[in-house]
mmCIF file of C-alpha atoms in Angstrom:
data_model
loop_
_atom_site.group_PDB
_atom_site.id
_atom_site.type_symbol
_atom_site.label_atom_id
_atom_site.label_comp_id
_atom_site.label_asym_id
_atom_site.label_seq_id
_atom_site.Cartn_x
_atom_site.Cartn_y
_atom_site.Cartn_z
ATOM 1 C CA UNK S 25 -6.048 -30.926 1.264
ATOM 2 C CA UNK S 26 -6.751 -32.329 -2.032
ATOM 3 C CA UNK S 27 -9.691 -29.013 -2.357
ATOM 4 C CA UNK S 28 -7.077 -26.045 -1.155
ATOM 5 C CA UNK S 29 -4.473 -27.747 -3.972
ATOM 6 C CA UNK S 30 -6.904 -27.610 -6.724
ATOM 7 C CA UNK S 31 -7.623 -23.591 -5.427
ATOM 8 C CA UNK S 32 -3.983 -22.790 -5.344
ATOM 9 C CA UNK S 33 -3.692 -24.198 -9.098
ATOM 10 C CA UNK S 34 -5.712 -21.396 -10.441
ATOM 11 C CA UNK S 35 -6.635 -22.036 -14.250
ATOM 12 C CA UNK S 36 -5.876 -19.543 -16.973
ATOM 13 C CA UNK S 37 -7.931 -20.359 -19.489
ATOM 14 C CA UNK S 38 -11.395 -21.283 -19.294
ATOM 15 C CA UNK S 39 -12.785 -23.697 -22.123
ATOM 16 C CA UNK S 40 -16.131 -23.387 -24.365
ATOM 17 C CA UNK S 41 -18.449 -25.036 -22.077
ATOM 18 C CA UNK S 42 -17.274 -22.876 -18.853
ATOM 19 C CA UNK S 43 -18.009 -19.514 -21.216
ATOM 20 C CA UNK S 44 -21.418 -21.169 -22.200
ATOM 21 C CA UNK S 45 -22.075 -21.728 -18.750
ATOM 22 C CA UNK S 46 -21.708 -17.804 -18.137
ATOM 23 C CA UNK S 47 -24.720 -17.442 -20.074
ATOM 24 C CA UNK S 48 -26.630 -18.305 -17.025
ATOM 25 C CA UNK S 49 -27.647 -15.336 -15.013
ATOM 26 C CA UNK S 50 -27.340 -16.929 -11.289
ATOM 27 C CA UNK S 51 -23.767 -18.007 -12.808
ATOM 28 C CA UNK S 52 -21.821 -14.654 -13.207
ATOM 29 C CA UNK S 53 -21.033 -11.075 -12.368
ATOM 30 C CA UNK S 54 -21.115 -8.876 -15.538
ATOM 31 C CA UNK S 55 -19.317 -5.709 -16.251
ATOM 32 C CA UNK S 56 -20.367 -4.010 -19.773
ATOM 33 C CA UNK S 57 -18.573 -0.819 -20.905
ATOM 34 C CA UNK S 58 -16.946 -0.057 -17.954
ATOM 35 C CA UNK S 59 -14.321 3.336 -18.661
ATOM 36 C CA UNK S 60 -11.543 4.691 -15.815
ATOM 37 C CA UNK S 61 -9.372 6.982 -15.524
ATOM 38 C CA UNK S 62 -7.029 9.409 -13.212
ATOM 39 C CA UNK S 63 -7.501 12.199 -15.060
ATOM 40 C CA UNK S 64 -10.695 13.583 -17.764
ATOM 41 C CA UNK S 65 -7.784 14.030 -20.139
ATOM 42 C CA UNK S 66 -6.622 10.423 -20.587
ATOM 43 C CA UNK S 67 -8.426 7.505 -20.030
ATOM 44 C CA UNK S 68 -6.784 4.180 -19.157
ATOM 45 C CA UNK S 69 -9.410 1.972 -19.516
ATOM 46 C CA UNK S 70 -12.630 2.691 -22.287
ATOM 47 C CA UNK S 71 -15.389 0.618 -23.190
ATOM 48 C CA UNK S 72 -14.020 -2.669 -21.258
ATOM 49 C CA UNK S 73 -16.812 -5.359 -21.005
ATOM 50 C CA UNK S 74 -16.271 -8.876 -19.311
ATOM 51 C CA UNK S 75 -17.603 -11.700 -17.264
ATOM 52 C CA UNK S 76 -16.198 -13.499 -13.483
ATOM 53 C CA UNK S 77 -17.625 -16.286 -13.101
ATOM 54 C CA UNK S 78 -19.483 -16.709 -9.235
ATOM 55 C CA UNK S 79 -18.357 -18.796 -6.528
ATOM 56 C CA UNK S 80 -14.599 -18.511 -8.129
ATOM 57 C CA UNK S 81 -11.638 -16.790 -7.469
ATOM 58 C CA UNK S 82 -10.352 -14.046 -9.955
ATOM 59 C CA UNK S 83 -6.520 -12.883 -9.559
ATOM 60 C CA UNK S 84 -5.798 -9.294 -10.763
ATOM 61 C CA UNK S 85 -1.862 -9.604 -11.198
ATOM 62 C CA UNK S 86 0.397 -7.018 -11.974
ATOM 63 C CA UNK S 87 3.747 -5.022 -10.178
ATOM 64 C CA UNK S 88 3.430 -3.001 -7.726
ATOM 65 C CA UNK S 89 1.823 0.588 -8.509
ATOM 66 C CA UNK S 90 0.305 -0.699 -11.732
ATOM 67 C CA UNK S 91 -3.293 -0.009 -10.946
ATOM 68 C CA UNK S 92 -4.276 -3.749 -9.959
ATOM 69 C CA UNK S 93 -6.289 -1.567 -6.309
ATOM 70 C CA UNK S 94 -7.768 1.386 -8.186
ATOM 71 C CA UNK S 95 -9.316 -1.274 -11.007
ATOM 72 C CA UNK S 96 -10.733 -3.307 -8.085
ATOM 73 C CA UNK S 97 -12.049 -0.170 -6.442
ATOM 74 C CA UNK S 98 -13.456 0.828 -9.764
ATOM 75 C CA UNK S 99 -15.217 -3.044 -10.194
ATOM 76 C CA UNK S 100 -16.038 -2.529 -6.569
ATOM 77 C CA UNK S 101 -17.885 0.889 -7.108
ATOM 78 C CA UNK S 102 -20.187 -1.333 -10.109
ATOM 79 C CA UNK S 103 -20.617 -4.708 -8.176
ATOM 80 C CA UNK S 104 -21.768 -2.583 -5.099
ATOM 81 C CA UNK S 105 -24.960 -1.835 -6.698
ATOM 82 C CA UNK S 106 -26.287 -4.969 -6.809
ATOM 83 C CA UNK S 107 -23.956 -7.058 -4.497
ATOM 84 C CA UNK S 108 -22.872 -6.966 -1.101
ATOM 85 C CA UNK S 109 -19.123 -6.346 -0.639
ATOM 86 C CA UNK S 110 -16.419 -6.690 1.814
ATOM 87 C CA UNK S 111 -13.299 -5.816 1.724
ATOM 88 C CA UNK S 112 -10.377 -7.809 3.517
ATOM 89 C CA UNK S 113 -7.254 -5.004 3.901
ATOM 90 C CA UNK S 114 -9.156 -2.425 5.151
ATOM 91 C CA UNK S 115 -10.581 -4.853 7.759
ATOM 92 C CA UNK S 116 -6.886 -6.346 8.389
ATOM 93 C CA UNK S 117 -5.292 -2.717 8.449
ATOM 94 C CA UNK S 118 -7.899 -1.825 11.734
ATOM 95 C CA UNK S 119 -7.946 -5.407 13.278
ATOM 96 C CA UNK S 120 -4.756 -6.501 12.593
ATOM 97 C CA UNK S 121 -6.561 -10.417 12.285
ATOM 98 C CA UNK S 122 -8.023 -12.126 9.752
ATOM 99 C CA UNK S 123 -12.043 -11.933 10.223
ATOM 100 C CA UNK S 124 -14.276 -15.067 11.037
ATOM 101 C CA UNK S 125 -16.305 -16.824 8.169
ATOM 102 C CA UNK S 126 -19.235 -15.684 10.872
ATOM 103 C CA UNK S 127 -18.307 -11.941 10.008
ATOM 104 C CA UNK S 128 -18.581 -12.500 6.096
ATOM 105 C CA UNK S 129 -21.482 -14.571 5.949
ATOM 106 C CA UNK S 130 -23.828 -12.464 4.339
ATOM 107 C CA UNK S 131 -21.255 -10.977 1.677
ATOM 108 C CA UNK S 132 -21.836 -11.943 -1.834
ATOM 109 C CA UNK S 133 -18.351 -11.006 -3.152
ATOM 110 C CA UNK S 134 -14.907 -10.816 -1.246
ATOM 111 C CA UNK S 135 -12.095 -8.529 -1.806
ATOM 112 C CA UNK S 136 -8.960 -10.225 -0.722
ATOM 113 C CA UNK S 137 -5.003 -9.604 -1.722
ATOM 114 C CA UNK S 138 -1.979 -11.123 -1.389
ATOM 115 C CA UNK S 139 0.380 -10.806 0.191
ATOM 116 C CA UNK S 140 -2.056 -9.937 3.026
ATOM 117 C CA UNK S 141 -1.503 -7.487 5.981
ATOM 118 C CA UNK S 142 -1.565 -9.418 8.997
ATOM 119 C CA UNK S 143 0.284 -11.879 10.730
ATOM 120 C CA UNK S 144 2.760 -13.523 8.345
ATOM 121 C CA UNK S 145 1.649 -10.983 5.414
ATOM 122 C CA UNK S 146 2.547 -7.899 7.561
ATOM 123 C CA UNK S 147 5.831 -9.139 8.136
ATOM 124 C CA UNK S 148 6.355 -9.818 4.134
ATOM 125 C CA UNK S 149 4.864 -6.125 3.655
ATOM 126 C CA UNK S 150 7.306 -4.680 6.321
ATOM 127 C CA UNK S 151 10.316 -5.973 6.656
ATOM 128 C CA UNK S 152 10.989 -8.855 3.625
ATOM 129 C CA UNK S 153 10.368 -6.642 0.953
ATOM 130 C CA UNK S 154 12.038 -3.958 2.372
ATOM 131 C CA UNK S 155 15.065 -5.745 3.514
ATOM 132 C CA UNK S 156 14.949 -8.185 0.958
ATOM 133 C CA UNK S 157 19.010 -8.187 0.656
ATOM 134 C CA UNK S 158 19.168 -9.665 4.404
ATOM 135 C CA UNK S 159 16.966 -12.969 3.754
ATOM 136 C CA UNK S 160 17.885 -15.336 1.526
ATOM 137 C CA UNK S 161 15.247 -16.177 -1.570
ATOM 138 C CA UNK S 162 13.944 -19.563 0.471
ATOM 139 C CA UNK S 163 12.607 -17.897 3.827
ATOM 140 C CA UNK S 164 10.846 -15.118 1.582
ATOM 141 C CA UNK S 165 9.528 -17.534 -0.735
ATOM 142 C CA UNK S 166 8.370 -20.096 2.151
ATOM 143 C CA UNK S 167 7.195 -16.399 3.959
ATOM 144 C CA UNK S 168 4.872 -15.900 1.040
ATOM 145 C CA UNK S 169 4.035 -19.694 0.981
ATOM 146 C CA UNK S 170 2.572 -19.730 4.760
ATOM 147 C CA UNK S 171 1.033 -16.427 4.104
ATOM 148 C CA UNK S 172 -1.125 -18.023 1.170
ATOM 149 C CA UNK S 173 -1.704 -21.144 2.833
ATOM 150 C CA UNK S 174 -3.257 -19.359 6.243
ATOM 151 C CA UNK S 175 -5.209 -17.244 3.767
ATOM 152 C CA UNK S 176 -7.153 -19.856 1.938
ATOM 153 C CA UNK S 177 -7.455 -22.534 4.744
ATOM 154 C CA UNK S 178 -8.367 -19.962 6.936
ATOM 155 C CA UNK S 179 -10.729 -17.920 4.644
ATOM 156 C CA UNK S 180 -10.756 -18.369 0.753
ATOM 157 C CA UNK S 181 -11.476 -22.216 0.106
ATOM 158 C CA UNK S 182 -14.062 -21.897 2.966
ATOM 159 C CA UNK S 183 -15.730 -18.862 1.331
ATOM 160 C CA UNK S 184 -15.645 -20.513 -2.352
ATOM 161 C CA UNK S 185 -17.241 -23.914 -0.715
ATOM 162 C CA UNK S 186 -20.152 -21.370 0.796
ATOM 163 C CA UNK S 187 -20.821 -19.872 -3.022
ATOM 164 C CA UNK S 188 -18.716 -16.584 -2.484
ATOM 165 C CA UNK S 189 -17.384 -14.782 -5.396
ATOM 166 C CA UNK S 190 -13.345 -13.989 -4.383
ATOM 167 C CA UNK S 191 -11.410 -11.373 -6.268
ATOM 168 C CA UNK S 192 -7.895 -10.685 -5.442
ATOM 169 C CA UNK S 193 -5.212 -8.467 -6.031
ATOM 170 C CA UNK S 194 -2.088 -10.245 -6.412
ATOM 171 C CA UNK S 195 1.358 -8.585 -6.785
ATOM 172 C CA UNK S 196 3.451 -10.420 -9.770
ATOM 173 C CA UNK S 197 6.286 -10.918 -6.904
ATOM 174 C CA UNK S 198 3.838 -13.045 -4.903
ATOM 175 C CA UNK S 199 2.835 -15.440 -7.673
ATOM 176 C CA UNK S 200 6.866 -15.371 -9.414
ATOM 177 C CA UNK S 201 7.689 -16.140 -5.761
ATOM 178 C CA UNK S 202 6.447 -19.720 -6.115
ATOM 179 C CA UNK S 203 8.646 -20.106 -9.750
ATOM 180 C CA UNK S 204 11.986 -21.578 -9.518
ATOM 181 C CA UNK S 205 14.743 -18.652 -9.597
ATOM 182 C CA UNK S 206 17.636 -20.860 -9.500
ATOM 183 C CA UNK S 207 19.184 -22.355 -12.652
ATOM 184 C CA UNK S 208 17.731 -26.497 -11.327
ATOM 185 C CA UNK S 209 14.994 -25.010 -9.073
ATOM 186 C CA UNK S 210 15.195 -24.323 -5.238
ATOM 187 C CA UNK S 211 16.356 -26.940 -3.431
ATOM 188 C CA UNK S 212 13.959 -28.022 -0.437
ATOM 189 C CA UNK S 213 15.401 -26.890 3.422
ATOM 190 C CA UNK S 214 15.473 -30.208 5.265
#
């Protein structure tokens, strides 16, 4: 339990000896001068260069329709070259399930999101956020809570311990969802 806590406390910085320790080939994914955009017009991204370091998990957070899923697809499209890929919506959209750690065995990088889109995750995608007014802040937070937990005990602190590279997109309302709202916090259901 200790192992999934330290996972679900994501660091934001990293200190001087982690970014030495990118120097190491085996130890990261590079990206160098990477450029996107919708249109030839504008871009929205030019010359972007940076580092994820392997066997962690990097969060792209942002609102809803901010480009968090066509970045990913666009660091997809470059890691595929060298890396094998899979990709955990479009598997939970046709199998409505979470797959096995059998299935992603040979996958070098995982592409995850939360909330997800099965079981508890489908039910915060359908009906939570679109009813949001008819359930109170604690079921949707504890909604996104289970959904998170059944996600990484089921499949991201397993992957990590195997050496898999994890990048997720994560909707701000899913990480804000854990902040206290309330002026003294949320007080625990009994």
């Amino acid at each position: 339990n200790d192992r999934l806590q330290r996972f679900l406390n994501l660091r934001e910085r990293s200190t001087i000896d982690e970014i030495e320790e990118f120097n190491k080939l085996e130890n990261f994914i590079q990206f160098q001068n990477i450029d996107f955009s919708y249109s030839e017009k504008n871009k929205t991204l030019e010359n972007i260069s940076f580092t994820l370091k392997k066997n962690n998990l990097t969060a792209l957070l942002g609102e809803s329709g901010s480009g968090k899923s066509t970045i990913i697809s666009s660091w997809v499209e470059h890691l595929e070259q060298h890396k094998k890929v899979f990709r955990l919506k479009p598997y939970w959209l046709t199998h409505h399930k979470h797959p096995t750690l059998q299935e992603l065995e040979s996958y070098d990088v995982i592409i995850s999101s939360e909330p997800t889109s099965v079981w508890v995750g489908a039910a915060i995608r359908q009906e939570l956020v679109q009813n949001h007014d008819d359930y109170s802040q604690n079921t949707v937070v504890r909604a996104f809570a289970l959904d998170r937990l059944i996600l990484y005990k089921r499949l991201l602190v397993p992957l990590l311990t195997q050496g898999k590279t994890i990048i997720q997109d994560r909707g701000v309302s899913t990480s804000l969802c854990y902040q206290p709202l309330a002026p003294h916090g949320m007080r625990r259901a009994a």
